[in-house]
Short mmCIF file of C-alpha atoms in Angstrom, two decimals:
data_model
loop_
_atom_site.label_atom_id
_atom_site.label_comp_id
_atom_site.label_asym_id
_atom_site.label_seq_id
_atom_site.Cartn_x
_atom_site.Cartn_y
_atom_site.Cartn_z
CA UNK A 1 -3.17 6.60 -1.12
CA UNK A 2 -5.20 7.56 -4.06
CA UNK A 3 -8.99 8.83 -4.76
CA UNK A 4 -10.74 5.10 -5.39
CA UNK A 5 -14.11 5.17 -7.56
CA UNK A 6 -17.26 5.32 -5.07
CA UNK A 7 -18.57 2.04 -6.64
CA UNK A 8 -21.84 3.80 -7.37
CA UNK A 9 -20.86 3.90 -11.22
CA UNK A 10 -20.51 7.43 -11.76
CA UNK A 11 -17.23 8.05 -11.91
CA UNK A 12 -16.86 10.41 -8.70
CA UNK A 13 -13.85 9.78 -6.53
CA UNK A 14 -13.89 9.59 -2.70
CA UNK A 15 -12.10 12.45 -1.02
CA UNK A 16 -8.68 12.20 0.27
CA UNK A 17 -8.78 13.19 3.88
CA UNK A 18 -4.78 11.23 4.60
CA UNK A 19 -1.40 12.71 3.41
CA UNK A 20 -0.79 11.06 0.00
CA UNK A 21 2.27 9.86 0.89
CA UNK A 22 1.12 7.68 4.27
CA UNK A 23 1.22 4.47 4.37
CA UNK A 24 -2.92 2.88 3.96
CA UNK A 25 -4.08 2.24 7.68
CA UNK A 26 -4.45 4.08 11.08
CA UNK A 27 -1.69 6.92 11.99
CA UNK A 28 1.09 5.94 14.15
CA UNK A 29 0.69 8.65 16.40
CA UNK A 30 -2.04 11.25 18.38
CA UNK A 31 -1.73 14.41 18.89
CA UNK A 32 -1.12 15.39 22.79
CA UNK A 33 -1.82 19.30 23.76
CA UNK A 34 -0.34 20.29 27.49
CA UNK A 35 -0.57 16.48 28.79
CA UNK A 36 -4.27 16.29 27.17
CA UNK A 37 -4.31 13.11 24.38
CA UNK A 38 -6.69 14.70 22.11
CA UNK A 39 -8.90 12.50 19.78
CA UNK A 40 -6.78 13.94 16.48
CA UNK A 41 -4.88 11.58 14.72
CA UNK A 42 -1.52 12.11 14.08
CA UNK A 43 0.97 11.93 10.88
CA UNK A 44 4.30 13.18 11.06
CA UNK A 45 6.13 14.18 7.87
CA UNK A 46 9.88 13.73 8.42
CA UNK A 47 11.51 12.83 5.09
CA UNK A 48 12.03 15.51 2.64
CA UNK A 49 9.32 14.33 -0.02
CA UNK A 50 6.80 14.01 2.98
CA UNK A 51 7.54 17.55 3.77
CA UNK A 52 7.52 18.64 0.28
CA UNK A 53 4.19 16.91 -0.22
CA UNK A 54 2.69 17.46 2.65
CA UNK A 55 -1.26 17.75 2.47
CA UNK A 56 -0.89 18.34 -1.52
CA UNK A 57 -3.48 16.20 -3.29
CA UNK A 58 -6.05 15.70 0.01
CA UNK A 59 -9.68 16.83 -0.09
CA UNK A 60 -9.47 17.53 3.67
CA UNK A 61 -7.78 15.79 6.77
CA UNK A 62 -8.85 13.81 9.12
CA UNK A 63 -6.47 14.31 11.61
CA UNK A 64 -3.25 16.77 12.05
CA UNK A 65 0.11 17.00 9.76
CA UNK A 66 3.27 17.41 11.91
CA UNK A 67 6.03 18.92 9.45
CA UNK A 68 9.37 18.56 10.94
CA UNK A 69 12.08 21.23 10.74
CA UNK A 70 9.73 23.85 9.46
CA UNK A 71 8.98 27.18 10.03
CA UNK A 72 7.43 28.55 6.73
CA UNK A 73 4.33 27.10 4.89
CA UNK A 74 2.28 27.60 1.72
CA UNK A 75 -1.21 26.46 0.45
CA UNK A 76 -0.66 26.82 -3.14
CA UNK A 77 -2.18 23.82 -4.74
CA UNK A 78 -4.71 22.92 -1.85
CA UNK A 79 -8.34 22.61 -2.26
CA UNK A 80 -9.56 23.96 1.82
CA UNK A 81 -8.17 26.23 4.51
CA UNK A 82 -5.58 25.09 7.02
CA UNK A 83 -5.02 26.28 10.64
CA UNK A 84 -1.05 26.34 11.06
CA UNK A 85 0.46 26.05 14.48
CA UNK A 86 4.39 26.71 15.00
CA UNK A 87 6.08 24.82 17.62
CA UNK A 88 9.14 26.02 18.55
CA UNK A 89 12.21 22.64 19.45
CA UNK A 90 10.68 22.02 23.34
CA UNK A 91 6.73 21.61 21.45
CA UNK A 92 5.90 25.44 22.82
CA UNK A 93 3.38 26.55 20.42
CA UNK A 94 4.43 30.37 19.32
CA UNK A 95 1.12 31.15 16.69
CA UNK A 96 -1.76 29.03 15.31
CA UNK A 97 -3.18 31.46 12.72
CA UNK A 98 -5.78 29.73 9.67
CA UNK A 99 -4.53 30.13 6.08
CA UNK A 100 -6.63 30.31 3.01
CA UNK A 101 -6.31 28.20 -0.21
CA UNK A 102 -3.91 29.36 -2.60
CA UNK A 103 -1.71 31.53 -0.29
CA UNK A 104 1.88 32.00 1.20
CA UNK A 105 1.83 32.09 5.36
CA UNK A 106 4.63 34.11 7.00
CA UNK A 107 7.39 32.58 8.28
CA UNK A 108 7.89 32.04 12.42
CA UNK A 109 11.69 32.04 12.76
CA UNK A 110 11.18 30.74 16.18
CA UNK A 111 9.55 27.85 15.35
CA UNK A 112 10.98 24.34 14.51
CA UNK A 113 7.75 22.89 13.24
CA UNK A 114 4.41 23.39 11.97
CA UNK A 115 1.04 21.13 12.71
CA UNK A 116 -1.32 21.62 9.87
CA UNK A 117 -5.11 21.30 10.71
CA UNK A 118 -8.45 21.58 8.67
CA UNK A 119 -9.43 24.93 9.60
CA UNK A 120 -11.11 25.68 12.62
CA UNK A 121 -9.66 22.23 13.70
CA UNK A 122 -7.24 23.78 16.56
CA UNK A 123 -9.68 25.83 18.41
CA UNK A 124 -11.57 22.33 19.06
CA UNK A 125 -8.63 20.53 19.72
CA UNK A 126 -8.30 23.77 22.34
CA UNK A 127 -4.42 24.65 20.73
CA UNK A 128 -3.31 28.14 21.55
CA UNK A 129 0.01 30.32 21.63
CA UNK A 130 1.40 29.19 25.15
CA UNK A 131 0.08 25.52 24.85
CA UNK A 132 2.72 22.39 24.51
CA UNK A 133 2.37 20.12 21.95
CA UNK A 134 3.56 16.45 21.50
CA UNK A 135 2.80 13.14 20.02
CA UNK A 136 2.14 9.23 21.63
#
């Protein structure tokens, strides 16, 4: 999906607020914390380019970003703040910490994935260290 003109004639894109790489419609998935289906729509980024890509090129999300088999993110090249939380292989969520624009997170070598939120995004969705995590 790309920035479309706002049909107002001045040039000004829309923001982004999907991964780049998703297909144009609703997310396949939503995001499920300890049995609870939240509101938060879901994207999961399972192919190597997804993961590369990941929320590279978006204004903001409206939703989550489930990146598979990592453990170890960066937010070089985004324009906002992300919360990051690290699921471990059974969804057990070991950190959510909030990373700024333009910086390299530490890694979590007991987690298996990451969910990338707009920050402050996981304290609403009420996602903690201890919590489970999962998708429908």
């Amino acid at each position: 999906m790309s920035a479309q003109n706002d049909g107002a004639g001045n040039g000004r894109s829309l923001a982004v607020k999907t991964p780049t790489w998703a297909p144009t419609g609703a997310p396949p998935e939503v995001l499920v914390v300890d049995g609870r289906v939240t509101d938060v729509p879901l994207w999961r980024a399972r192919k190597r380019k997804e993961r590369n890509t990941g929320l590279l090129g978006t204004d903001g999300l409206h939703g989550a970003l489930w990146i598979e088999r990592c453990n170890w993110i960066h937010t070089f090249g985004m324009r906002y703040d992300i919360d990051v939380v690290y699921i471990d292989r059974h969804g057990l969520v070991v950190a959510v910490t909030t990373i700024a624009r333009q910086r390299l997170g530490a890694p979590r070598f007991n987690a298996h994935s990451v969910i990338e939120l707009e920050a402050g995004r996981a304290a609403q969705a009420d996602i903690n260290e201890g919590k489970f995590c999962s998708a429908t």
